[in-house]
mmCIF file of C-alpha atoms and ligand atoms in Angstrom:
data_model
loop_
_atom_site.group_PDB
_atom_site.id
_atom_site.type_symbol
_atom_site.label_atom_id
_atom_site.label_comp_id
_atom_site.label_asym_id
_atom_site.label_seq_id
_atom_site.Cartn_x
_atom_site.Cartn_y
_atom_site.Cartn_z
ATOM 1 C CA UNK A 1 11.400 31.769 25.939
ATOM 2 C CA UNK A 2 13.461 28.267 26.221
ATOM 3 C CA UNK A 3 12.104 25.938 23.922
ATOM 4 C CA UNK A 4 12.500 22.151 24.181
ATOM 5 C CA UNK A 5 12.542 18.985 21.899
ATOM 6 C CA UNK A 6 9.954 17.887 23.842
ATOM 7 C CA UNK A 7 8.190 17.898 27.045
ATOM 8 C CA UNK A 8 6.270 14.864 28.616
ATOM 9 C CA UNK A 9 6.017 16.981 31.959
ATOM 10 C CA UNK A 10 3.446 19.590 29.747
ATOM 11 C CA UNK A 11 1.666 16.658 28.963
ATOM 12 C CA UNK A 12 1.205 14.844 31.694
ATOM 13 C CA UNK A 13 -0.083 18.350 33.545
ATOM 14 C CA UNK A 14 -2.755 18.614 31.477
ATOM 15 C CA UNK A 15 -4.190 14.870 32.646
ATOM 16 C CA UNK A 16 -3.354 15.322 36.397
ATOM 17 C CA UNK A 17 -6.202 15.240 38.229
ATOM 18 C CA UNK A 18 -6.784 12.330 36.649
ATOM 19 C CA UNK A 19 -3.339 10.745 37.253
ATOM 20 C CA UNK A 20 -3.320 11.504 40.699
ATOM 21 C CA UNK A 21 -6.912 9.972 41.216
ATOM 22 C CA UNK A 22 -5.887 6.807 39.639
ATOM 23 C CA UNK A 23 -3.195 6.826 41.300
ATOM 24 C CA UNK A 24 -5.024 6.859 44.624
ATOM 25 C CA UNK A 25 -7.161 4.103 43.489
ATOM 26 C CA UNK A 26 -4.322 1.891 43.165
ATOM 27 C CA UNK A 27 -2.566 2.999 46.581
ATOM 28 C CA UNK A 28 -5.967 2.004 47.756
ATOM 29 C CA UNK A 29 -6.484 -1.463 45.985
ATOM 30 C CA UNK A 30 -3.871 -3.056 47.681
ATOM 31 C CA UNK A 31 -3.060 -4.354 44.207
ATOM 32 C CA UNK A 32 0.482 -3.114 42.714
ATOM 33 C CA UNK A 33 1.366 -5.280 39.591
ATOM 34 C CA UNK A 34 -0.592 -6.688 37.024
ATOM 35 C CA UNK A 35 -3.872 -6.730 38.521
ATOM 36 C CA UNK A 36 -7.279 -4.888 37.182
ATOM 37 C CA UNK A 37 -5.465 -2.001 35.661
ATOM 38 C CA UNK A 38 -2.884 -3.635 33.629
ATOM 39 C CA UNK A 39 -6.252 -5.858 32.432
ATOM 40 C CA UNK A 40 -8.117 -2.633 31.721
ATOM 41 C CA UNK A 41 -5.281 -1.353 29.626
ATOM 42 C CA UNK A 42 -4.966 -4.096 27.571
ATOM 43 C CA UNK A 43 -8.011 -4.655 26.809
ATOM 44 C CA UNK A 44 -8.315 -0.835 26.019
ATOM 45 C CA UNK A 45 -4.980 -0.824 23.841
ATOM 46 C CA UNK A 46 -6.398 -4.073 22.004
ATOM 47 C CA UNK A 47 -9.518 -2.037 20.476
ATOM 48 C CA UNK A 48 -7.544 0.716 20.027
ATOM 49 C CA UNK A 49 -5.066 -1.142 18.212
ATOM 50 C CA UNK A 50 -7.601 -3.098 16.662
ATOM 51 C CA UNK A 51 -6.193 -6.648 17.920
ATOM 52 C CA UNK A 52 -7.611 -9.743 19.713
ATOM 53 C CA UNK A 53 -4.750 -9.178 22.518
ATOM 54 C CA UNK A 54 -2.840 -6.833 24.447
ATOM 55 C CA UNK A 55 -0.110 -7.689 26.895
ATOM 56 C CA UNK A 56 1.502 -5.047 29.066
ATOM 57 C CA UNK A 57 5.685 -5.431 29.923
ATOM 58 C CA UNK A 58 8.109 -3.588 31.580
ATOM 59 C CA UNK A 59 9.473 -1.496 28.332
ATOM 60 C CA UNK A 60 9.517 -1.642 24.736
ATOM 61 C CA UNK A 61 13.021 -3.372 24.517
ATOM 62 C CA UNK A 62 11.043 -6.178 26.581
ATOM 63 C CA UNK A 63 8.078 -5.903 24.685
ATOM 64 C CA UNK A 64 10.337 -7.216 21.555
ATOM 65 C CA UNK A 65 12.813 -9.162 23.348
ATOM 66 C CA UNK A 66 9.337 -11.211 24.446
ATOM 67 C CA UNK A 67 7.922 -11.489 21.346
ATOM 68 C CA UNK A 68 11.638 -12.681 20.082
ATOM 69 C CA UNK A 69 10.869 -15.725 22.304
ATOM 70 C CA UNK A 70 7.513 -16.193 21.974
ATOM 71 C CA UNK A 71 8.127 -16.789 18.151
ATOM 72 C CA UNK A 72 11.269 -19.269 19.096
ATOM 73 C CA UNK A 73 13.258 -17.366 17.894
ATOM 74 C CA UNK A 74 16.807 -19.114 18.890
ATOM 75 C CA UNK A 75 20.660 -18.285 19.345
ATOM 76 C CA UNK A 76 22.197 -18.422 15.947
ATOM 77 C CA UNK A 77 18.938 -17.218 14.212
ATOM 78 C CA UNK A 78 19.076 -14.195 11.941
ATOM 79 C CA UNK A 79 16.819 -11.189 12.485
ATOM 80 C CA UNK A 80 16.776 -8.339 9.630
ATOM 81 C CA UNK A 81 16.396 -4.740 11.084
ATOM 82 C CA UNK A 82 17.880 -1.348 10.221
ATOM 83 C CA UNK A 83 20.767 -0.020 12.259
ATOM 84 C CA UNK A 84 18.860 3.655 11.800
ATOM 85 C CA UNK A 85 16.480 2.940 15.147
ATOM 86 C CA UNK A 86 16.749 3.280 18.788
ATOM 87 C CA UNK A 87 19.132 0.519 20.171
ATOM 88 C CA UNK A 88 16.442 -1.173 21.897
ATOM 89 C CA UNK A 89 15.007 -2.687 18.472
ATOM 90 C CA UNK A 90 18.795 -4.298 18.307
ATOM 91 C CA UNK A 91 19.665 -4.985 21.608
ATOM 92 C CA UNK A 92 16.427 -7.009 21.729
ATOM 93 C CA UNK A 93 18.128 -9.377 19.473
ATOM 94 C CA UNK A 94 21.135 -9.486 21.202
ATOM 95 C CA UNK A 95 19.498 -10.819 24.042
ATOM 96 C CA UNK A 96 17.855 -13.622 23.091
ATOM 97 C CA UNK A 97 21.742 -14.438 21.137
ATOM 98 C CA UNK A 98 20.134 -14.000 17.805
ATOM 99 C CA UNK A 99 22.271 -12.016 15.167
ATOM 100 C CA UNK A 100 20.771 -8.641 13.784
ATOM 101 C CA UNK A 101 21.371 -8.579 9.876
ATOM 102 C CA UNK A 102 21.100 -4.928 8.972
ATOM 103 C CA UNK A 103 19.846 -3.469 5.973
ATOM 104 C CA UNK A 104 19.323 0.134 4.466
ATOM 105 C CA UNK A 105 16.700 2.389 4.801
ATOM 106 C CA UNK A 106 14.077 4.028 2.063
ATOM 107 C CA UNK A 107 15.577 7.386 0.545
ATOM 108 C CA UNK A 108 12.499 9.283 1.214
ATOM 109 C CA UNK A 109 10.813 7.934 4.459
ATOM 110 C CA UNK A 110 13.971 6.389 6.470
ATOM 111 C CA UNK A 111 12.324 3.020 7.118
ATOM 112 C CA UNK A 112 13.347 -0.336 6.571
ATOM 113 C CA UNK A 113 13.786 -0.804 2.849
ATOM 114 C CA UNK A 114 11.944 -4.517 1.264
ATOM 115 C CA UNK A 115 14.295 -4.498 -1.649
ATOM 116 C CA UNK A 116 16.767 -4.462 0.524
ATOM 117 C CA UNK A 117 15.398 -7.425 3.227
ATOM 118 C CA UNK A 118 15.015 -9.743 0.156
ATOM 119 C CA UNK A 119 18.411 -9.372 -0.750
ATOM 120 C CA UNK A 120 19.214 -9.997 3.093
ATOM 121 C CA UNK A 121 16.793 -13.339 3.612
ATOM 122 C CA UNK A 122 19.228 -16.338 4.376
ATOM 123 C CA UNK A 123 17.886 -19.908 5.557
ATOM 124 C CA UNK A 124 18.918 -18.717 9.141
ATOM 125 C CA UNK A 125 16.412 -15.921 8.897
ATOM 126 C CA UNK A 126 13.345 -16.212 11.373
ATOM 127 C CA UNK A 127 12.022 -12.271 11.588
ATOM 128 C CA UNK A 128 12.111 -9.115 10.598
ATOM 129 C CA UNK A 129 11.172 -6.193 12.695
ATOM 130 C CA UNK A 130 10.067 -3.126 11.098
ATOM 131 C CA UNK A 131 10.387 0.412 12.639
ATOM 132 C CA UNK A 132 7.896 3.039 12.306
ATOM 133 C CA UNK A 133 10.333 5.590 12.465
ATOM 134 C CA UNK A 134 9.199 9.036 14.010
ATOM 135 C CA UNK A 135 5.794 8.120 13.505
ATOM 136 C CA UNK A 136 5.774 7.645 9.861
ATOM 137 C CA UNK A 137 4.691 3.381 8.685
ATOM 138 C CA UNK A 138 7.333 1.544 7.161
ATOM 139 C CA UNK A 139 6.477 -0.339 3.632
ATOM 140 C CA UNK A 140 4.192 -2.755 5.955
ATOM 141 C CA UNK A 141 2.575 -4.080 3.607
ATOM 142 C CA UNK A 142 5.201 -5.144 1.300
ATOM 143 C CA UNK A 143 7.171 -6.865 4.158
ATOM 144 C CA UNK A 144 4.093 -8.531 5.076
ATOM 145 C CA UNK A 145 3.839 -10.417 1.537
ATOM 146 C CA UNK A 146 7.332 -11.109 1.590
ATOM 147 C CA UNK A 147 7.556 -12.470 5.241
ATOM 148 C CA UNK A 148 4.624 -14.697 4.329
ATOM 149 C CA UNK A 149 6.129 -15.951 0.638
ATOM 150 C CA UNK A 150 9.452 -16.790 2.500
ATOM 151 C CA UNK A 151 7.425 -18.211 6.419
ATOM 152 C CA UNK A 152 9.141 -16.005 8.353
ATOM 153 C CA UNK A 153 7.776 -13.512 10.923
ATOM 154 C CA UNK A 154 6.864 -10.274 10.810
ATOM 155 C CA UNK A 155 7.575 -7.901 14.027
ATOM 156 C CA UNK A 156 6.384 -3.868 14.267
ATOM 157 C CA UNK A 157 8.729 -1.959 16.410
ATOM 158 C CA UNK A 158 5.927 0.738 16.773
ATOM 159 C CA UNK A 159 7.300 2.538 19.693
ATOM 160 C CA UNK A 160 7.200 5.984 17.801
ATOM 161 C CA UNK A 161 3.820 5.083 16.354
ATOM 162 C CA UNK A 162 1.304 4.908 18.818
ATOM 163 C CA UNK A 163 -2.338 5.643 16.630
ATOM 164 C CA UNK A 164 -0.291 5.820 13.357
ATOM 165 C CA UNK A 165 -1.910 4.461 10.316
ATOM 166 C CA UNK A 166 -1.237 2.775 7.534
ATOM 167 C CA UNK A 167 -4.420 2.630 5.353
ATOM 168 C CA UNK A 168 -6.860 1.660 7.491
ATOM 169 C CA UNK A 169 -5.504 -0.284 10.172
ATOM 170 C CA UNK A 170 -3.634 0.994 13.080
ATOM 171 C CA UNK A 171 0.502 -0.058 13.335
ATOM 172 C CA UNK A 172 0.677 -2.910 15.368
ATOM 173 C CA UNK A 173 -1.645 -4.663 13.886
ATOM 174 C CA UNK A 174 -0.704 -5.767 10.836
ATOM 175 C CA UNK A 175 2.438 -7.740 11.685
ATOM 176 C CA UNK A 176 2.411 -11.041 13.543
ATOM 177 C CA UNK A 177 3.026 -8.937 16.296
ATOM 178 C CA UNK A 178 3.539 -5.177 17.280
ATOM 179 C CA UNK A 179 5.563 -3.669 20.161
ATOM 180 C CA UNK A 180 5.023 -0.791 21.820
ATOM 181 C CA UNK A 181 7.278 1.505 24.066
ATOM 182 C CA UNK A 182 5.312 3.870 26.384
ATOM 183 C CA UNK A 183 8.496 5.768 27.691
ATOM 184 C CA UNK A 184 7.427 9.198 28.695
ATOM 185 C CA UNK A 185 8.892 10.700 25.817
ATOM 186 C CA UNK A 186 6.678 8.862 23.514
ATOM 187 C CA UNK A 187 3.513 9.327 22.106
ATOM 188 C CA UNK A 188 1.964 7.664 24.604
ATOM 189 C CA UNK A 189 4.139 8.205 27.803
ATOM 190 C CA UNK A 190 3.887 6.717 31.216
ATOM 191 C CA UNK A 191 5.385 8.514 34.265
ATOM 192 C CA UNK A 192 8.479 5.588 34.054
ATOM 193 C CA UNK A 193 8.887 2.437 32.306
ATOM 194 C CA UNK A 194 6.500 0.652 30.309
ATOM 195 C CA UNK A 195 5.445 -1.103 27.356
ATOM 196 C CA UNK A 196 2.855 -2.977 25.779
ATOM 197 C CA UNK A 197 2.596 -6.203 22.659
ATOM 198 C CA UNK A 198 -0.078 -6.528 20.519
ATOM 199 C CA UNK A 199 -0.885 -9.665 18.340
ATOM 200 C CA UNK A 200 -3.976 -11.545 16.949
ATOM 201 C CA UNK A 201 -2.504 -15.333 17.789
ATOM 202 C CA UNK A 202 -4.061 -16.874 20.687
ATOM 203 C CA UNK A 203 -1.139 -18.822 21.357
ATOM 204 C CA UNK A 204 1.133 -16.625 21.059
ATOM 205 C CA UNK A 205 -0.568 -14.080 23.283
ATOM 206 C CA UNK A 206 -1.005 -16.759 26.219
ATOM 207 C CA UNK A 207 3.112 -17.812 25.395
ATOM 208 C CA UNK A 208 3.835 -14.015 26.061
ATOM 209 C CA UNK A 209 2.095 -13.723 28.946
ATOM 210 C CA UNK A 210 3.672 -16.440 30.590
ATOM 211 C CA UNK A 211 7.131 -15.144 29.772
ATOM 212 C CA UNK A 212 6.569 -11.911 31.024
ATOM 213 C CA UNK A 213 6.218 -13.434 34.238
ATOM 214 C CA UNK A 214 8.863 -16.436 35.581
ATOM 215 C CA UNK A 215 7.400 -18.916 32.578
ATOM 216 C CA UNK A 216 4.867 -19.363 35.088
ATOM 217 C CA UNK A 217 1.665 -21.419 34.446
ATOM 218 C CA UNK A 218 -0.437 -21.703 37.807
ATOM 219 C CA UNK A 219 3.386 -20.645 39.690
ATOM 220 C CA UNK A 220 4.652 -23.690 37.650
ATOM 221 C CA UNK A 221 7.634 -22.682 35.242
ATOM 222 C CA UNK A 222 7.063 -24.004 32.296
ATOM 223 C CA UNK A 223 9.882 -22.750 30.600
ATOM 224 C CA UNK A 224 12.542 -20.042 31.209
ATOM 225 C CA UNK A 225 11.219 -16.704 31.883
ATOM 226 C CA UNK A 226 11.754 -13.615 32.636
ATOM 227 C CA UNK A 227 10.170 -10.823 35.302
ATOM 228 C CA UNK A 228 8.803 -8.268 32.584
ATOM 229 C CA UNK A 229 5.803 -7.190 34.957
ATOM 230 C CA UNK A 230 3.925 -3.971 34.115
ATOM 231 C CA UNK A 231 2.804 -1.758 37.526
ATOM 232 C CA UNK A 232 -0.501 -0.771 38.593
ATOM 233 C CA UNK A 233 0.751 2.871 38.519
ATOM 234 C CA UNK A 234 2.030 3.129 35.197
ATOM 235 C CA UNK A 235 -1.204 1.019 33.663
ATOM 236 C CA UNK A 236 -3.337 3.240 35.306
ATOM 237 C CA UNK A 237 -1.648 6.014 34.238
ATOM 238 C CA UNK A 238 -1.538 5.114 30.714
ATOM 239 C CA UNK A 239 -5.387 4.715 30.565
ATOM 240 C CA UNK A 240 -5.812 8.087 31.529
ATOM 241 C CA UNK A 241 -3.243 9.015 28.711
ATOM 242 C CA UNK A 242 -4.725 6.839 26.143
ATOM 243 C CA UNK A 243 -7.600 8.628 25.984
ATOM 244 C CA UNK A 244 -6.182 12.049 24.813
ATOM 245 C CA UNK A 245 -3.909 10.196 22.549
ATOM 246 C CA UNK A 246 -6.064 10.719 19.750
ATOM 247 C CA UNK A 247 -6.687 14.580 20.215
ATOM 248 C CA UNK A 248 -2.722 14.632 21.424
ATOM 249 C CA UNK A 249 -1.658 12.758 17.814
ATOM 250 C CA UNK A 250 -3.777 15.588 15.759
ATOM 251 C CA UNK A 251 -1.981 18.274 17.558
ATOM 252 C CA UNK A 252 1.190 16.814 16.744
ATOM 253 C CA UNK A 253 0.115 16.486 13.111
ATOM 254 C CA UNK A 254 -1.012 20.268 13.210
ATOM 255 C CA UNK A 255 2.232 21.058 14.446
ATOM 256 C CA UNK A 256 4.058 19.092 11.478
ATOM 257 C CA UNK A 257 1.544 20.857 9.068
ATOM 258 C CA UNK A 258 2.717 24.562 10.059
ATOM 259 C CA UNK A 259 6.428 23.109 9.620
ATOM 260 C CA UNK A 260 5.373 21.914 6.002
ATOM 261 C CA UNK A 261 4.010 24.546 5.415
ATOM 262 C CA UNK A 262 6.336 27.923 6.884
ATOM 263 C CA UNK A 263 10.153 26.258 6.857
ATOM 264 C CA UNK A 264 11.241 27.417 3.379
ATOM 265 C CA UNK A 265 14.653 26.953 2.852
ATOM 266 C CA UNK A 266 15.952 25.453 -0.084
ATOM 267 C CA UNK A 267 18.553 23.515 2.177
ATOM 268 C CA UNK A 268 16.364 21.882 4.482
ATOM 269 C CA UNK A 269 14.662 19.036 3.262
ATOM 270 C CA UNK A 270 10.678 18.308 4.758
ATOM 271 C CA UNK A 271 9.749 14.816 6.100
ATOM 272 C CA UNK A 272 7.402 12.701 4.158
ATOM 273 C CA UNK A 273 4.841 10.661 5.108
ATOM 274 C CA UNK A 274 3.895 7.584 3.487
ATOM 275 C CA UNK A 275 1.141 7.542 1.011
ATOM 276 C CA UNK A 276 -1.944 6.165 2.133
ATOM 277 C CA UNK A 277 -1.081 6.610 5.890
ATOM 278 C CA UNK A 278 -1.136 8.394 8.576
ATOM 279 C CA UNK A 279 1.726 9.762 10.570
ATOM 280 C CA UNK A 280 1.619 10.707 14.569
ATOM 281 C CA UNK A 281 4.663 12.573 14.000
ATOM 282 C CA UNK A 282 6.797 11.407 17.297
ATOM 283 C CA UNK A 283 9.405 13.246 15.678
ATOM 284 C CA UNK A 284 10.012 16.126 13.357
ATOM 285 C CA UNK A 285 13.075 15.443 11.316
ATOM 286 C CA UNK A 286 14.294 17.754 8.937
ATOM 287 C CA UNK A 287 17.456 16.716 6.701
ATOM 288 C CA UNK A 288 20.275 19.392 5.513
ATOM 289 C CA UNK A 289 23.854 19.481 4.586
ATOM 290 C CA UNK A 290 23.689 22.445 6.869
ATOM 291 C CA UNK A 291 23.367 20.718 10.067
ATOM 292 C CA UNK A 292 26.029 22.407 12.302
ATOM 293 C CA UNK A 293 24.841 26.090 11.417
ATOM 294 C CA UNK A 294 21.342 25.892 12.108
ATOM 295 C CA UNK A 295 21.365 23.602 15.703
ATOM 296 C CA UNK A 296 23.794 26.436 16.356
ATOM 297 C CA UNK A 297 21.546 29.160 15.256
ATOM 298 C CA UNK A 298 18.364 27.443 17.022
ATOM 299 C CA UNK A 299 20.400 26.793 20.340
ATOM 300 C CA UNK A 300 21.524 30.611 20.644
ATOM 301 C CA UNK A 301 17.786 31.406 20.541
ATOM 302 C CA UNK A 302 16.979 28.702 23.409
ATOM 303 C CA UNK A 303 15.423 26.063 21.537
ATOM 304 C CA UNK A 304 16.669 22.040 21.888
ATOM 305 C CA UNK A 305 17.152 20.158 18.856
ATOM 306 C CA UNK A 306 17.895 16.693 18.696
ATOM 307 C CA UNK A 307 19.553 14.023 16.006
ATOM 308 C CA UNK A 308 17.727 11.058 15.857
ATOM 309 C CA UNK A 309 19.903 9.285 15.528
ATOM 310 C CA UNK A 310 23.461 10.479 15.522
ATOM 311 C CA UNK A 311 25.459 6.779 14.984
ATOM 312 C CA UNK A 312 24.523 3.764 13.104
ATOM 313 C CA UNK A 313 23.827 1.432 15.484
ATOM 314 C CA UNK A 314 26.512 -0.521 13.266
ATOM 315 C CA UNK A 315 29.130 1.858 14.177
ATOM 316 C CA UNK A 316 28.750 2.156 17.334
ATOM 317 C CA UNK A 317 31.474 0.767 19.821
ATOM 318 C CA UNK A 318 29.416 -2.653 20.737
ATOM 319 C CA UNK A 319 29.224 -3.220 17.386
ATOM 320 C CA UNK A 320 33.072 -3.070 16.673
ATOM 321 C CA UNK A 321 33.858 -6.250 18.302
ATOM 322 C CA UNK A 322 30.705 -8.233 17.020
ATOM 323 C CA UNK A 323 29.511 -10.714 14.013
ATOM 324 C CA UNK A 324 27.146 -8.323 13.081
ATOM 325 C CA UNK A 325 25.863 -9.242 9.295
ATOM 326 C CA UNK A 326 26.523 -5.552 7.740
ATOM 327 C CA UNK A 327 25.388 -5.164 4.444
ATOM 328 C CA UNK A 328 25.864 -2.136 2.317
ATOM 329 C CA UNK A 329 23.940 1.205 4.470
ATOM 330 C CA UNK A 330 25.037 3.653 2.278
ATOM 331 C CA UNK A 331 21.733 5.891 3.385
ATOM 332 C CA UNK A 332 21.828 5.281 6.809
ATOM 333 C CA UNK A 333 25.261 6.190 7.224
ATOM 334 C CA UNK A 334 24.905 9.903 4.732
ATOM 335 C CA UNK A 335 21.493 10.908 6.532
ATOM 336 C CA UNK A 336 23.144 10.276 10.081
ATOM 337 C CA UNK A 337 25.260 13.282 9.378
ATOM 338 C CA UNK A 338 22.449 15.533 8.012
ATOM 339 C CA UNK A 339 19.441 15.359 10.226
ATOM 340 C CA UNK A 340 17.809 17.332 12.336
ATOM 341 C CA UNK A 341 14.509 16.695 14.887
ATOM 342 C CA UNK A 342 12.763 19.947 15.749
ATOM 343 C CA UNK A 343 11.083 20.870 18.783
ATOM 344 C CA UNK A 344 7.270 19.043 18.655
ATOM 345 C CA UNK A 345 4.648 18.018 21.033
ATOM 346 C CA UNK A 346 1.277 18.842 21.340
ATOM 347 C CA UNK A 347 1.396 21.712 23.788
ATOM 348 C CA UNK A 348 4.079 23.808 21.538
ATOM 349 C CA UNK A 349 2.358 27.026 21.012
ATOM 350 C CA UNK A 350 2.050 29.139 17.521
ATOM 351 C CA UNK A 351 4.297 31.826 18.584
ATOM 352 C CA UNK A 352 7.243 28.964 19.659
ATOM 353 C CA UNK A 353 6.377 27.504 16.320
ATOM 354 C CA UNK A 354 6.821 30.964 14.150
ATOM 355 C CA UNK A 355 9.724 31.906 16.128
ATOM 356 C CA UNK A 356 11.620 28.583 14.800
ATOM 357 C CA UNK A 357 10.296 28.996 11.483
ATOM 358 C CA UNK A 358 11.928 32.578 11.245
ATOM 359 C CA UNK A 359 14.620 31.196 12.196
ATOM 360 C CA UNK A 360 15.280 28.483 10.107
ATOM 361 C CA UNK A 361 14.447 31.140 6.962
ATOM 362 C CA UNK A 362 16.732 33.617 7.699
ATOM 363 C CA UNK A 363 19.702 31.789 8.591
ATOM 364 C CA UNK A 364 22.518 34.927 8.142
HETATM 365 C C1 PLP B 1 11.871 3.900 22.587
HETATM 366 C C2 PLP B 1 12.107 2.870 21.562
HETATM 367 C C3 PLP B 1 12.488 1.554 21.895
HETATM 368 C C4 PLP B 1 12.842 1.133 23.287
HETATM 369 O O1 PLP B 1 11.852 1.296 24.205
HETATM 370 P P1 PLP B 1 12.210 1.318 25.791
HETATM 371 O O2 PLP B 1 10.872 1.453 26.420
HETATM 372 O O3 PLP B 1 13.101 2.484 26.008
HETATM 373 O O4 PLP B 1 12.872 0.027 26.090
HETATM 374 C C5 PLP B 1 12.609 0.627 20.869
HETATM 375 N N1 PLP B 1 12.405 0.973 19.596
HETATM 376 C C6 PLP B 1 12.068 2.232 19.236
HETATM 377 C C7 PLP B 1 11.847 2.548 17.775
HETATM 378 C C8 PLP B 1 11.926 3.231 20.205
HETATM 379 O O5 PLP B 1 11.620 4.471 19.836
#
């Protein structure tokens, strides 16, 4: 019995009678990029979200890189982020020829830490994107205050957060805009590339949707843009998958609650989820000073574990040669070397899930 990280393939099984129709109903419209589905999805992703807009791009690095520009963001600006993310949320930055300024994370939940991004706030800095790492909200609400005290903008990276809560509003919807990656991997996964921006500004909506696409207003380039088209395929696709993300997110939560509650090991440390919201547990990330030992023990019984992520994106060889602002990541840097993401997705079974348990209690 092998047992994977993850698997988008189960997933995507369960929906695919209804993938393949919709996929035959786009062979068949003679429509292939952003035409009626991509318009269905967004406006099926805005409700969900609970936003006036939705605009579907090519992949979540685009999704931010987009909303980067949309906000005029410039060369030379400063953006705060944490270097404990997927490179996307930096590289982002980096292509637009703004400088990421990167600050620690929270002890407990791994996200962005506030204390930390007021410390970090220059007169060059325009933004601050905020991951909701593994599926767990970052301090929103606190960064939203102090974006607004000091004008600048506030960005959710909420690629890992699809449905994720944070009181009662969805992530991605409480920033001036949120960004979405639907990689397969993800909560909610296409069968390739794709992502997908959500915001409440008019403007900035109708400026996104023109970059997306050339700069193009009626074919007329109205400024520099790029080709960050979502497919027919992968919109149609995703509609079919957004509507068992909700019964897909519990089961991942389930599977997170059996972890809580069987893994007892005084050396392995639990994830936390914010109080007051509501995580869609992307991943399941245990920390331990134990690391080496128990991905060793796990991998002789045929089950994938991952480290999310294993280098700070501030130590990693791009970074060596840059002006990257580094401030003091003292908690990034000691958790990189202690954790752990177990095997979850919504099709694991009980047995998979008491087999690791056992495991992880009886390490000899
Ligand atoms: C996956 C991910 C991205 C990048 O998304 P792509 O679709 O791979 O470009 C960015 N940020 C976070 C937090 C992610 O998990």
């Amino acid at each position: 019995m092998k047992i994977p990280l993850t698997s988008p393939k189960l997933n995507i099984k369960k929906n695919q009678k209804d993938i393949l129709s919709a996929i035959s109903k786009v062979i068949n419209s003679d429509s292939y990029i952003l035409g009626k589905e991509a318009r269905k999805l967004e406006s099926k992703f805005s409700k969900y979200i609970g936003t006036n807009y939705a605009i579907g791009v090519a992949n979540g690095t685009d999704a931010i890189e987009l909303s980067l520009r949309a906000l005029g963001i410039k060369a030379g600006d400063e953006v705060i982020t944490v270097s404990h993310t997927a490179i996307g949320t930096v590289f982002a930055i980096e292509a637009i020829g703004a400088k990421p300024v990167f600050v620690d994370i929270e002890k407990i939940y791994y996200t962005i830490d506030p204390m930390q991004v007021k410390k970090a706030i220059t007169r060059k800095t325009k933004a601050i994107i905020a991951v909701h790492l593994y599926g767990n909200s970052a301090d929103i609400l606190k960064l939203k205050k102090l974006c607004s005290s000091k004008k600048i903008y506030l960005i959710e990276d909420a690629s890992q957060a699809h449905g994720a809560m944070f009181g009662k509003k969805k992530l991605g919807s409480i920033g001036d805009v949120g960004c979405f990656s639907c990689y397969p991997t993800k909560n909610l996964g296409a069968i390739g590339d794709a992502g997908i921006i959500t915001t409440n500004k008019k403007n900035l909506a109708s400026k996104i949707k023109k970059l997306r696409e050339y700069g193009w207003k009626n074919r007329n380039s109205l400024f520099y843009g790029r080709n960050s088209r979502l497919d027919e395929i992968q919109a149609a696709i995703l509609m079919v998958q957004l509507k068992s993300l909700e019964k897909d997110n519990l089961k991942r939560i389930k599977v997170a609650k059996f972890y809580n509650n069987n893994i007892k090991n005084p050396k392995i440390i639990l994830p936390k989820t914010r109080v007051g919201c509501k995580s869609v547990f992307h991943l399941y990330v245990i920390k331990t000073n134990i690391r080496n030992k128990i991905i060793k023990k796990l991998k002789q019984n045929n089950i994938t574990t991952g480290i999310h992520y294993p280098i700070p994106i501030h130590k990693q060889g791009f970074y060596k040669k840059t002006k990257a602002n580094i401030k003091n990541l003292e908690i990034t840097e000691k958790i990189s070397k202690q954790i752990i993401s177990l095997p979850i997705y919504p099709e694991i079974k009980l047995e998979q899930l008491k087999k690791i348990c056992y495991l992880l209690n009886n390490l000899t």
